[in-house]
Amino acid sequence: MNSTKTLVYDGSFNGFLTAVFIGYEQKLAYADIQKKGQLQSGLFTETETIFTNLEKAQRVWNGVKNKSNSAIKNIYFAFLSEQNNMEALLYRYIQKLMGSTYKGATDFSDDCVLKINSLAQKVGREKHRMEAFVRFQLTKDEVYFANIEPDFDVLPLISKHFRNRYADQSWIIYDVKRKYGLYYDLQTVEIISLDLTDIHTNSLEKSAVFTDAEYEYQDLWNNYFKSTTIKSRINTKLHVQHVPKRYWKYLSEKKEAV
Amino acid sequence: MDFNRIKEKLNILADAAKYDVSCSSSGSNRKNKDKGLGDAGNGICHTYTEDGRCVSLLKILLTNHCIFDCAYCVTRKSNDIKRAAFKIQEVVDLTINFYRRNYIEGLFLSSGIFKSPDHTMERLIAVAKKLRLEENFNGYIHLKSIPGASDELMYEAGLYADRLSVNIEIPTISGLKLLAPDKKHEDFIKPMLKVKNEIIRYSEERKIIKSTAKYAPAGQSTQMIIGATGESDKDIMYSATHFYKNYKMKRVYYSGYVPISTDSRLPSLGSEVPMLRENRLYQTDWLLRFYGFSVHEILDADNPNLEMDIDPKLMWALRNLNHFPVDINKADARMLARIPGIGMGSVHKIISGRKYRNLSWEHLKKMGVALNRAKYFIICNSNDWERRDLDASKIKGMILQSQNGKFKNQYTNQLSLFN
Ligand code: SF4
């Protein structure tokens, strides 16, 4: 019986793929893959620490990619969901994908496929939300700065969108939950981590970090938001469904509502 | 920049522009050029108004001074309201600064008609031109085509704008005569026709010369006001079909009339905005554009109006029970799309899923099919199906009952389309 064993990886996507590789190597039917620091091992399970190995990760990546392009996207998106036991589910998904029982990434009548698809879909939705809900504020040293607190780790997914769109301004998008951010310096996007003493939500109080004009524009935007509402058609339920309350604190137009 | 003055203008000119319901910013494919600002075509909704509409563009009038007196419009000459006008540079600055903060996808600029249609159109173009040429702005620009503007100006407008639109507003010519006596039907049609012809010409040229410049890459759209002149749903949808077909419209928008006047030709102040009707019209529009229905299948002389308590697909199905039940595991995409409770997303899932195994109720449910409606119209891999010989009114009653339990506010609140 070697089927219950916990593989502990460093939390990176490449680390996870390395763990998948090791799981395959050891012919584990079921792999309990867990992030370092979040280990919840049973009393009698054996653990093995995985050292991220780019070459091994690459081999898994290529193996999956050869099978299906949509599967590779689903795996990456679902991985970023950070859900409990997502790793084990992904391991099963990859097994199916590589094994003979596999029928296709579009087999919507298979449970495991459906679950991964729906996880990936949720992460995709969060990606879109962040592309919409990021609110930059202009600092005195001319960086457009935004804080976000997404449900899933979507920064890697939105980088390209913002780089393409805001090519002529420096910007930072910072994930306050995961404590890292993206910084575009007009050339490339880098991953940064900041010591934020003050989380710059769009609060009513002004911060000395931002320009005076910044607050004028926020004010104009709030005004615009208000005057564009048609009073005789108010539909709060629909409004909240589209703009869930947990995002409000970062949206300048919802400043007063928070 | 005098922010207080700008704020005042913005309040007036955004307020007057909000009755234009179009806020689409998709369908263009403008890329960021030379490391400039922005790109277009993602169609992102950056926020939603409290009435639940997508906010994706800065939607304002250049001015609400107007020489016309269209009864249904807040901006009409005879209306006693505050008037304001933006300078061209002010609109440019607002757009750029909102865009840089990720508030918007771009600008939707309309205007009251001051001096003359051409004079007005010229100013709108000047804003777009400045944004493109001086600011290297590649975000989305939607310009209103001013009724009566010359062909030359409409040509120029398309060089800078992603989308152009003329709102036909009143779906029938007789209604237009009644409510906007000083406007001519031809004035609306002429700019539409010019834009359509240019779009065709440019796309022909692009086939030969790849580098041909863009002309209104997101096409043109129009809007009709619903419930202002006692028109039928048939009037509206036949007119919409006409515009889709003959003017290559990308979208027709339907806007429930919001009472803004005591004019006796119009519904009185305080009458309710026909939101449910508006929603049914959008659903119908959807059926025509994506579900393969043609308009006379849904509305004709005997049935000039949609039913309000059920969606138009269900309405059609109940009138055509002879096409049902449909076998989920055999039917083609066209027929699957006609089953009530099955959206286009589910159609695709059914077609991929059934390659691997015969689908049962359980599978359909997981794919997101609304079985409470669909079950009366389908058979699948199960011995359990609706065997009773139910007539249309029975089925309708049962569906309504099952919905009432679940979504009490279906009629007033649910503005979503099909699932
Ligand atoms: S011309 Fe346009 S802005 Fe002027 S009253 Fe008529 S609809 Fe309103």
XYZ file of C-alpha atoms and ligand atoms in Angstrom:
685
model
C 0.000 0.000 0.000
C 1.718 3.109 -1.157
C -1.319 5.015 -2.238
C -1.568 7.460 0.642
C 1.364 9.723 0.828
C 1.498 13.460 1.224
C 3.610 15.444 -1.170
C 4.492 18.877 0.170
C 5.342 21.596 -2.349
C 6.321 25.247 -2.064
C 3.023 26.720 -3.249
C 4.188 27.702 -6.724
C 2.587 26.376 -9.870
C 5.876 24.827 -10.979
C 6.190 23.235 -7.565
C 2.766 21.706 -7.997
C 3.618 20.377 -11.449
C 6.829 18.882 -10.029
C 4.734 17.144 -7.379
C 2.516 15.740 -10.108
C 5.623 14.437 -11.848
C 6.865 12.750 -8.663
C 3.415 11.305 -8.037
C 3.496 9.752 -11.483
C 7.015 8.490 -10.993
C 5.979 6.739 -7.817
C 2.777 5.502 -9.447
C 0.569 7.015 -6.797
C -3.060 6.279 -7.541
C -4.096 9.040 -5.280
C -1.790 11.936 -4.470
C -2.354 14.110 -1.493
C -0.487 17.220 -2.589
C -0.312 20.047 -0.083
C 1.195 23.479 0.213
C 4.009 23.958 2.667
C 2.733 25.678 5.764
C -0.808 24.470 5.281
C -0.059 20.869 6.009
C -2.858 18.875 7.596
C -1.440 15.381 7.600
C -3.076 12.406 9.172
C -1.225 10.670 11.945
C 0.061 7.794 9.900
C 0.637 9.338 6.525
C 4.069 9.564 5.124
C 5.191 12.966 3.820
C 7.725 13.873 1.184
C 9.007 17.365 0.502
C 9.059 18.291 -3.169
C 11.782 20.537 -4.508
C 10.554 22.554 -7.437
C 12.244 21.371 -10.573
C 11.583 23.382 -13.703
C 12.482 20.609 -16.052
C 10.066 18.156 -14.451
C 7.364 20.802 -14.297
C 7.906 21.536 -17.958
C 7.489 17.882 -18.856
C 4.113 17.695 -17.153
C 3.073 20.987 -18.749
C 4.041 19.786 -22.217
C 2.414 16.413 -21.662
C -0.907 18.037 -20.840
C -0.572 20.604 -23.583
C -0.113 17.899 -26.169
C -3.414 16.419 -25.063
C -5.467 19.558 -24.918
C -5.023 23.293 -24.929
C -8.226 24.004 -23.080
C -7.209 21.528 -20.378
C -3.957 23.352 -19.741
C -5.797 26.610 -19.287
C -8.308 24.950 -16.974
C -5.527 23.468 -14.861
C -3.740 26.774 -14.432
C -6.920 28.692 -13.650
C -8.183 26.048 -11.222
C -4.784 26.027 -9.528
C -5.061 29.763 -8.885
C -8.364 29.177 -7.101
C -6.364 28.103 -4.009
C -9.321 25.908 -3.006
C -8.877 23.205 -0.415
C -7.868 19.926 -1.980
C -7.762 21.494 -5.402
C -4.379 19.790 -5.874
C -5.766 16.294 -5.405
C -8.609 17.074 -7.761
C -6.172 18.380 -10.355
C -4.049 15.275 -9.949
C -7.068 13.143 -10.730
C -7.922 15.373 -13.647
C -4.428 15.021 -15.063
C -4.562 11.256 -14.557
C -7.756 11.122 -16.520
C -6.305 13.345 -19.166
C -3.244 11.168 -19.641
C -4.944 7.843 -19.103
C -6.959 5.744 -21.505
C -10.295 6.473 -19.848
C -9.976 10.076 -20.850
C -12.544 11.208 -23.319
C -12.015 14.897 -23.682
C -11.797 18.181 -21.857
C -15.298 18.838 -23.103
C -16.798 15.759 -21.507
C -19.344 17.701 -19.524
C -20.970 14.551 -18.232
C -17.883 13.661 -16.147
C -17.866 14.897 -12.568
C -14.171 15.633 -12.203
C -14.090 17.498 -15.502
C -17.152 19.485 -14.490
C -15.622 20.441 -11.162
C -12.353 21.617 -12.692
C -14.254 23.484 -15.364
C -16.377 25.228 -12.826
C -13.372 26.150 -10.670
C -11.598 27.506 -13.720
C -14.718 29.405 -14.641
C -14.916 31.018 -11.218
C -11.303 32.113 -11.451
C -11.968 33.416 -14.951
C -14.864 35.445 -13.621
C -12.686 36.925 -10.904
C -10.075 37.830 -13.510
C -12.703 39.764 -15.448
C -13.958 41.406 -12.296
C -10.498 42.657 -11.461
C -10.003 43.978 -14.973
C -13.175 45.946 -14.350
C -12.864 46.922 -10.693
C -9.258 48.046 -10.418
C -9.332 51.762 -9.540
C -6.051 53.536 -10.014
C -5.155 56.549 -7.896
C -2.384 58.840 -9.008
C 0.457 59.254 -6.530
C 2.587 62.357 -6.317
C 5.472 60.495 -7.921
C 3.252 59.754 -10.912
C 2.464 56.127 -10.410
C -1.116 54.944 -10.871
C -1.705 52.826 -7.820
C -4.461 50.310 -7.054
C -5.142 47.873 -4.269
C -7.163 44.752 -4.834
C -8.362 41.906 -2.668
C -9.561 39.261 -5.091
C -11.144 35.968 -4.062
C -8.530 34.094 -6.069
C -4.909 34.696 -6.974
C -5.582 36.392 -10.300
C -2.690 38.856 -10.572
C -0.754 36.599 -12.964
C -3.824 36.484 -15.184
C -4.476 40.212 -15.453
C -0.924 41.365 -16.002
C -1.065 41.265 -19.781
C -4.339 43.126 -20.017
C -3.063 46.063 -17.992
C 0.330 46.116 -19.660
C -1.240 46.299 -23.098
C -3.791 48.879 -22.144
C -1.821 51.250 -19.933
C 1.397 51.192 -21.894
C 2.201 54.871 -21.372
C 1.741 55.207 -17.624
C 3.513 53.580 -14.657
C 1.207 51.552 -12.488
C 1.092 49.236 -9.510
C -1.646 46.757 -8.764
C -1.232 45.349 -5.289
C -2.985 42.320 -3.823
C -3.337 43.159 -0.142
C -4.538 39.685 0.754
C -1.604 37.834 -0.781
C 0.861 40.631 -0.127
C 2.404 41.019 -3.538
C 1.833 43.182 -6.534
C 2.664 44.027 -10.133
C 4.683 47.080 -11.017
C 4.891 48.381 -14.564
C 7.698 50.897 -15.073
C 6.938 51.745 -18.746
C 9.215 48.890 -19.831
C 8.335 45.648 -18.100
C 6.076 44.273 -15.408
C 7.799 43.128 -12.234
C 6.545 41.331 -9.171
C 7.004 43.449 -6.075
C 6.194 43.268 -2.435
C 5.600 46.425 -0.431
C 5.416 47.321 3.163
C 2.066 49.034 3.110
C 1.504 50.742 6.393
C -1.713 52.067 5.119
C -3.992 50.198 2.802
C -5.133 52.749 0.300
C -8.760 51.979 -0.101
C -10.830 54.701 -1.624
C -11.733 56.003 1.770
C -13.210 59.429 2.341
C -10.069 60.566 4.081
C -7.389 61.908 1.843
C -3.913 60.510 1.847
C -0.864 62.715 1.327
C 0.509 60.117 -1.074
C -1.894 61.080 -3.837
C -2.140 64.248 -5.884
C -4.810 66.831 -5.149
C -6.244 66.447 -8.612
C -6.675 62.755 -7.843
C -9.425 63.541 -5.368
C -11.049 65.942 -7.794
C -11.295 63.218 -10.404
C -12.677 60.736 -7.910
C -15.242 63.297 -7.017
C -16.142 63.849 -10.660
C -16.432 60.118 -11.177
C -18.754 59.789 -8.167
C -20.877 62.569 -9.534
C -21.003 60.926 -12.889
C -21.981 57.623 -11.330
C -24.855 59.291 -9.532
C -26.196 61.309 -12.403
C -26.188 58.369 -14.757
C -28.644 56.424 -12.602
C -32.266 56.527 -13.691
C -34.201 56.927 -10.459
C -37.455 55.480 -11.732
C -35.652 52.262 -12.599
C -33.702 51.607 -9.389
C -33.026 47.911 -8.954
C -30.742 47.377 -5.998
C -30.833 43.624 -6.184
C -29.473 43.635 -9.704
C -26.909 46.272 -8.791
C -25.507 44.219 -5.911
C -25.534 41.080 -7.992
C -23.239 42.767 -10.521
C -21.122 44.659 -8.019
C -20.924 42.411 -4.931
C -20.499 44.297 -1.688
C -17.118 42.809 -0.852
C -15.563 44.856 -3.657
C -17.090 48.168 -2.646
C -14.317 49.407 -0.439
C -11.984 49.650 -3.402
C -14.463 51.366 -5.703
C -14.408 55.114 -5.479
C -17.983 55.391 -6.741
C -19.161 53.376 -3.714
C -17.164 55.442 -1.252
C -20.140 56.866 0.551
C -22.009 53.594 0.627
C -19.252 51.807 2.542
C -9.010 73.086 -14.797
C -11.843 74.592 -12.803
C -13.164 71.439 -11.188
C -16.277 73.003 -9.739
C -17.416 74.327 -13.065
C -16.665 70.972 -14.702
C -18.605 69.154 -12.023
C -21.637 71.298 -12.643
C -21.481 70.692 -16.375
C -20.895 66.989 -15.899
C -23.967 66.659 -13.720
C -26.175 68.349 -16.276
C -24.732 66.704 -19.354
C -24.459 63.174 -17.950
C -27.976 63.414 -16.620
C -29.289 64.344 -20.049
C -27.348 61.543 -21.764
C -28.452 58.682 -19.563
C -31.621 57.919 -21.516
C -29.493 56.519 -24.276
C -29.293 52.937 -23.104
C -26.490 51.756 -25.336
C -23.309 51.285 -23.369
C -21.666 48.605 -25.403
C -17.946 48.949 -25.849
C -17.264 45.657 -27.546
C -16.961 44.663 -31.154
C -14.033 46.873 -31.987
C -10.528 45.515 -32.319
C -8.444 48.619 -31.902
C -5.012 47.767 -30.515
C -2.699 49.907 -28.479
C -0.574 51.794 -30.976
C 3.044 52.911 -30.432
C 2.908 52.467 -26.689
C 0.074 54.939 -26.432
C -2.944 54.839 -24.180
C -5.607 52.204 -24.309
C -7.137 49.576 -26.517
C -10.714 48.768 -27.398
C -12.953 45.812 -27.846
C -12.973 44.117 -24.472
C -16.393 45.431 -23.598
C -15.694 45.594 -19.885
C -18.398 46.895 -17.551
C -16.452 48.863 -14.972
C -19.377 49.293 -12.684
C -23.164 49.142 -12.666
C -25.626 51.915 -11.968
C -28.050 51.482 -9.137
C -30.666 50.559 -11.701
C -28.433 47.676 -12.701
C -27.100 48.890 -16.042
C -23.545 48.373 -17.200
C -21.282 51.427 -17.029
C -18.550 51.067 -19.536
C -18.326 54.451 -21.220
C -18.301 58.056 -20.149
C -21.666 58.889 -21.638
C -22.313 62.608 -21.951
C -23.744 65.267 -24.207
C -21.425 67.898 -25.582
C -24.264 70.325 -24.940
C -27.953 70.164 -24.078
C -28.796 73.313 -25.983
C -31.096 72.234 -28.784
C -33.012 73.945 -31.555
C -35.504 71.097 -31.847
C -38.491 70.245 -29.740
C -38.974 66.490 -29.798
C -41.695 65.737 -27.273
C -40.087 62.596 -25.822
C -36.716 64.220 -25.087
C -35.590 66.030 -21.906
C -33.316 68.247 -23.945
C -36.149 69.656 -26.102
C -36.150 73.395 -26.648
C -39.367 74.073 -24.759
C -38.273 72.247 -21.615
C -37.324 74.527 -18.761
C -34.033 73.030 -17.589
C -30.482 74.137 -16.891
C -28.368 74.217 -20.008
C -24.620 73.720 -20.305
C -21.935 73.089 -22.889
C -18.545 71.452 -22.644
C -15.519 72.832 -24.412
C -13.825 70.323 -26.668
C -10.694 70.192 -24.524
C -12.752 69.577 -21.383
C -14.271 66.431 -22.841
C -10.837 65.249 -23.940
C -9.376 65.784 -20.446
C -12.245 64.069 -18.691
C -12.055 61.067 -20.981
C -8.312 60.662 -20.616
C -8.336 61.070 -16.851
C -11.208 58.671 -16.314
C -9.620 56.188 -18.644
C -6.237 56.275 -16.941
C -7.897 55.398 -13.636
C -9.595 52.385 -15.183
C -13.093 53.822 -14.731
C -14.152 53.474 -18.340
C -13.546 51.818 -21.684
C -13.946 55.082 -23.526
C -16.300 57.862 -24.520
C -19.871 57.965 -25.785
C -20.494 61.466 -27.006
C -23.860 62.740 -28.091
C -25.299 66.228 -28.286
C -28.308 68.441 -28.571
C -28.403 70.129 -31.945
C -27.125 73.683 -31.750
C -27.032 76.015 -34.730
C -27.249 73.229 -37.312
C -26.780 69.476 -37.636
C -23.485 69.949 -39.476
C -22.139 72.434 -36.980
C -22.927 69.999 -34.164
C -21.476 66.998 -35.935
C -18.276 68.930 -36.632
C -17.737 69.559 -32.934
C -18.310 65.907 -32.036
C -15.755 64.889 -34.620
C -13.289 67.457 -33.282
C -13.326 65.723 -29.886
C -12.708 62.286 -31.364
C -9.987 63.588 -33.652
C -8.166 65.264 -30.807
C -8.314 62.106 -28.706
C -6.927 59.964 -31.489
C -4.344 62.263 -32.999
C -3.117 64.371 -30.102
C -3.491 61.967 -27.195
C -2.814 58.734 -29.059
C -5.936 57.393 -27.382
C -6.905 53.927 -28.564
C -9.859 53.337 -26.265
C -13.420 53.097 -27.463
C -15.212 56.061 -28.998
C -18.915 56.058 -29.796
C -20.213 59.155 -31.558
C -23.803 60.000 -32.165
C -24.576 60.646 -35.820
C -26.605 63.812 -35.783
C -29.757 63.456 -37.914
C -29.318 65.599 -40.999
C -25.503 65.679 -40.908
C -23.787 65.722 -44.296
C -22.181 62.699 -45.926
C -18.725 64.296 -45.774
C -18.940 64.646 -42.011
C -20.294 61.148 -41.537
C -17.358 59.912 -43.532
C -14.911 61.755 -41.315
C -16.632 60.612 -38.126
C -16.074 56.982 -39.014
C -12.334 57.513 -39.313
C -12.040 58.253 -35.589
C -15.023 56.548 -33.997
C -15.410 52.863 -33.238
C -19.165 53.063 -33.349
C -21.705 55.464 -34.775
C -25.380 55.529 -33.976
C -28.524 57.376 -34.926
C -31.436 56.795 -32.644
C -34.571 56.235 -34.585
C -36.404 56.660 -31.240
C -39.947 56.267 -32.521
C -40.563 52.910 -34.197
C -43.338 54.113 -36.524
C -43.256 56.964 -39.019
C -46.670 58.178 -37.876
C -45.442 58.284 -34.290
C -42.448 60.335 -35.335
C -44.678 62.842 -37.150
C -46.746 63.240 -34.031
C -43.909 63.693 -31.541
C -41.120 65.284 -33.549
C -42.909 67.251 -36.253
C -39.844 69.264 -37.251
C -37.702 66.175 -37.847
C -37.908 64.168 -41.018
C -37.610 60.412 -41.241
C -35.032 60.875 -44.044
C -32.800 62.884 -41.743
C -32.330 59.776 -39.617
C -31.888 57.461 -42.534
C -29.352 59.455 -44.518
C -26.407 59.282 -42.090
C -27.218 55.627 -41.418
C -27.034 54.843 -45.080
C -23.768 56.717 -45.552
C -22.160 54.878 -42.627
C -23.399 51.542 -43.874
C -21.979 52.168 -47.338
C -18.619 53.262 -45.986
C -18.401 50.209 -43.738
C -19.009 47.995 -46.740
C -16.536 49.908 -48.904
C -13.799 49.741 -46.280
C -14.233 46.070 -45.635
C -14.053 45.386 -49.384
C -10.871 47.404 -49.596
C -9.353 45.625 -46.651
C -9.750 42.354 -48.484
C -7.378 43.701 -51.120
C -5.139 46.026 -49.114
C -4.546 44.765 -45.588
C -3.398 48.111 -44.249
C -6.617 49.957 -45.106
C -7.482 52.345 -42.278
C -10.329 51.495 -39.942
C -13.802 52.864 -40.484
C -16.210 52.528 -37.524
C -14.915 49.024 -36.707
C -17.669 48.378 -34.166
C -20.366 49.244 -36.693
C -23.516 51.216 -36.027
C -26.460 50.882 -33.718
C -29.803 52.520 -33.068
C -32.343 52.832 -30.282
C -36.131 52.830 -30.104
C -38.231 54.164 -27.282
C -40.808 51.687 -26.086
C -44.276 52.606 -24.935
C -44.400 56.259 -25.910
C -46.748 56.072 -28.877
C -48.941 53.022 -28.396
C -47.006 50.946 -30.915
C -47.280 47.142 -30.853
C -44.426 44.714 -30.196
C -44.814 43.674 -33.805
C -44.246 47.274 -34.972
C -41.082 47.407 -32.904
C -39.605 44.062 -33.846
C -40.420 44.358 -37.560
C -38.819 47.749 -37.569
C -35.769 46.371 -35.731
C -35.503 43.539 -38.255
C -35.596 46.102 -41.041
C -32.669 47.971 -39.510
C -30.622 44.858 -38.877
C -31.108 43.750 -42.440
C -30.929 46.920 -44.480
C -28.483 48.986 -42.486
C -26.235 46.262 -41.167
C -26.944 47.378 -37.606
C -24.789 45.730 -34.968
C -27.381 46.336 -32.291
C -30.846 47.725 -31.878
C -31.580 48.933 -28.352
C -35.013 49.127 -26.763
C -35.560 51.743 -24.137
C -38.694 51.759 -22.006
C -40.070 55.288 -22.057
C -39.260 57.155 -18.852
C -41.948 59.827 -18.401
C -40.297 63.242 -18.456
C -43.089 65.530 -19.633
C -46.704 66.521 -19.115
C -47.281 66.638 -22.865
C -50.692 65.113 -23.558
C -49.288 63.184 -26.527
C -47.225 61.089 -24.116
C -47.765 58.795 -21.113
C -48.229 61.003 -18.069
C -45.628 61.639 -15.417
C -45.567 58.891 -12.869
C -46.643 56.163 -15.277
C -44.493 53.123 -14.877
C -41.479 52.469 -17.098
C -42.373 49.347 -19.136
C -39.351 47.399 -17.964
C -40.752 43.925 -18.318
C -41.880 44.666 -21.853
C -38.432 46.006 -22.623
C -36.928 42.791 -21.317
C -39.256 40.656 -23.462
C -38.242 42.669 -26.518
C -34.566 42.087 -25.781
C -35.258 38.378 -25.417
C -36.982 38.426 -28.779
C -34.075 40.321 -30.316
C -31.782 37.627 -28.907
C -33.896 34.860 -30.442
C -33.630 36.557 -33.820
C -29.912 37.152 -33.692
C -28.567 34.039 -32.003
C -31.223 31.351 -31.885
C -32.170 31.142 -35.518
C -35.740 32.392 -35.195
C -37.286 34.683 -37.758
C -39.498 37.501 -36.631
C -42.765 36.278 -38.164
C -42.507 33.037 -36.207
C -42.866 35.043 -33.033
C -45.029 38.010 -33.965
C -47.615 38.340 -36.724
C -50.978 39.941 -37.450
C -52.781 37.460 -35.184
C -50.260 37.813 -32.385
C -49.032 41.410 -32.505
C -47.814 41.434 -28.911
C -45.539 39.321 -26.736
C -46.882 37.658 -23.644
C -45.630 39.322 -20.516
C -45.819 36.404 -18.102
C -43.637 34.028 -20.114
C -40.533 34.507 -22.245
C -40.914 34.593 -26.033
C -39.261 31.231 -26.593
C -41.676 29.508 -24.269
C -44.482 31.418 -25.959
C -43.380 30.130 -29.346
C -42.977 26.559 -28.069
C -46.445 26.502 -26.550
C -47.919 27.612 -29.862
C -45.943 24.959 -31.704
C -46.260 21.860 -29.567
C -46.212 19.728 -32.715
C -42.395 20.160 -32.832
C -42.018 18.544 -29.413
C -40.881 16.516 -27.557
C -37.328 16.781 -28.821
C -34.829 13.988 -28.194
C -31.841 15.574 -26.454
C -29.518 12.845 -27.646
C -30.437 13.149 -31.314
C -31.736 16.605 -32.188
C -29.600 19.072 -34.153
C -28.305 22.317 -32.685
C -31.011 24.355 -34.375
C -33.781 22.423 -32.668
C -31.996 22.195 -29.311
C -31.770 25.984 -29.303
C -35.549 26.166 -29.616
C -36.264 24.263 -26.423
C -37.479 26.491 -23.568
C -35.045 26.515 -20.671
C -32.032 25.700 -22.817
C -29.619 28.524 -23.562
C -26.891 28.549 -26.206
C -24.292 27.586 -23.578
C -26.243 24.445 -22.731
C -26.703 23.618 -26.408
C -22.928 23.451 -26.819
C -22.495 21.399 -23.671
C -25.176 18.941 -24.762
C -23.589 18.488 -28.156
C -20.110 17.856 -26.718
C -21.354 15.823 -23.770
C -23.530 13.432 -25.746
C -20.571 12.292 -27.845
C -19.375 10.339 -24.819
C -22.589 8.934 -23.447
C -26.320 9.263 -23.671
C -27.464 12.109 -21.497
C -29.942 11.737 -18.676
C -31.854 14.225 -16.537
C -28.977 14.256 -14.084
C -26.501 15.296 -16.790
C -28.778 18.001 -18.098
C -29.251 19.427 -14.669
C -25.509 19.643 -14.112
C -25.092 21.385 -17.435
C -27.357 24.115 -16.220
C -30.539 23.351 -18.164
C -33.640 24.875 -16.530
C -35.506 21.612 -16.237
C -38.600 23.153 -14.713
C -39.313 24.565 -18.167
C -37.453 22.156 -20.420
C -38.911 18.925 -19.047
C -42.224 19.335 -20.878
C -40.484 19.555 -24.213
C -37.791 16.889 -24.203
C -36.974 13.232 -23.836
C -33.553 11.968 -22.820
C -31.865 8.788 -21.632
C -34.425 7.893 -19.004
C -37.717 6.103 -18.776
C -39.063 8.918 -16.825
C -40.594 11.651 -18.961
C -43.728 13.661 -19.157
C -46.308 11.144 -20.353
C -49.464 13.035 -19.699
C -50.955 14.560 -22.778
C -50.833 18.146 -21.618
C -52.146 21.053 -23.644
C -50.427 24.404 -23.916
C -52.380 26.177 -21.210
C -51.793 23.317 -18.746
C -48.049 23.400 -19.365
C -47.962 27.153 -19.054
C -49.851 26.981 -15.776
C -47.490 24.384 -14.355
C -44.392 26.281 -15.383
C -45.692 29.527 -13.942
C -46.528 27.762 -10.727
C -43.067 26.239 -10.393
C -41.517 29.642 -11.062
C -43.701 31.530 -8.653
C -42.461 29.388 -5.832
C -38.869 29.991 -6.692
C -38.618 33.484 -8.060
C -41.400 35.571 -6.676
C -40.151 38.714 -8.266
C -39.603 37.251 -11.673
C -41.725 39.847 -13.400
C -40.334 42.970 -11.941
C -36.755 42.105 -11.198
C -35.431 39.483 -13.462
C -33.859 41.353 -16.302
C -31.484 38.649 -17.321
C -31.916 36.980 -20.659
C -32.104 33.244 -21.091
C -29.925 31.212 -18.814
S -33.013 66.913 -31.677
Fe -32.222 65.371 -30.286
S -31.583 66.488 -28.462
Fe -32.880 67.869 -29.658
S -34.911 67.575 -28.789
Fe -34.773 66.187 -30.528
S -34.053 64.252 -29.635
Fe -33.690 65.861 -28.113
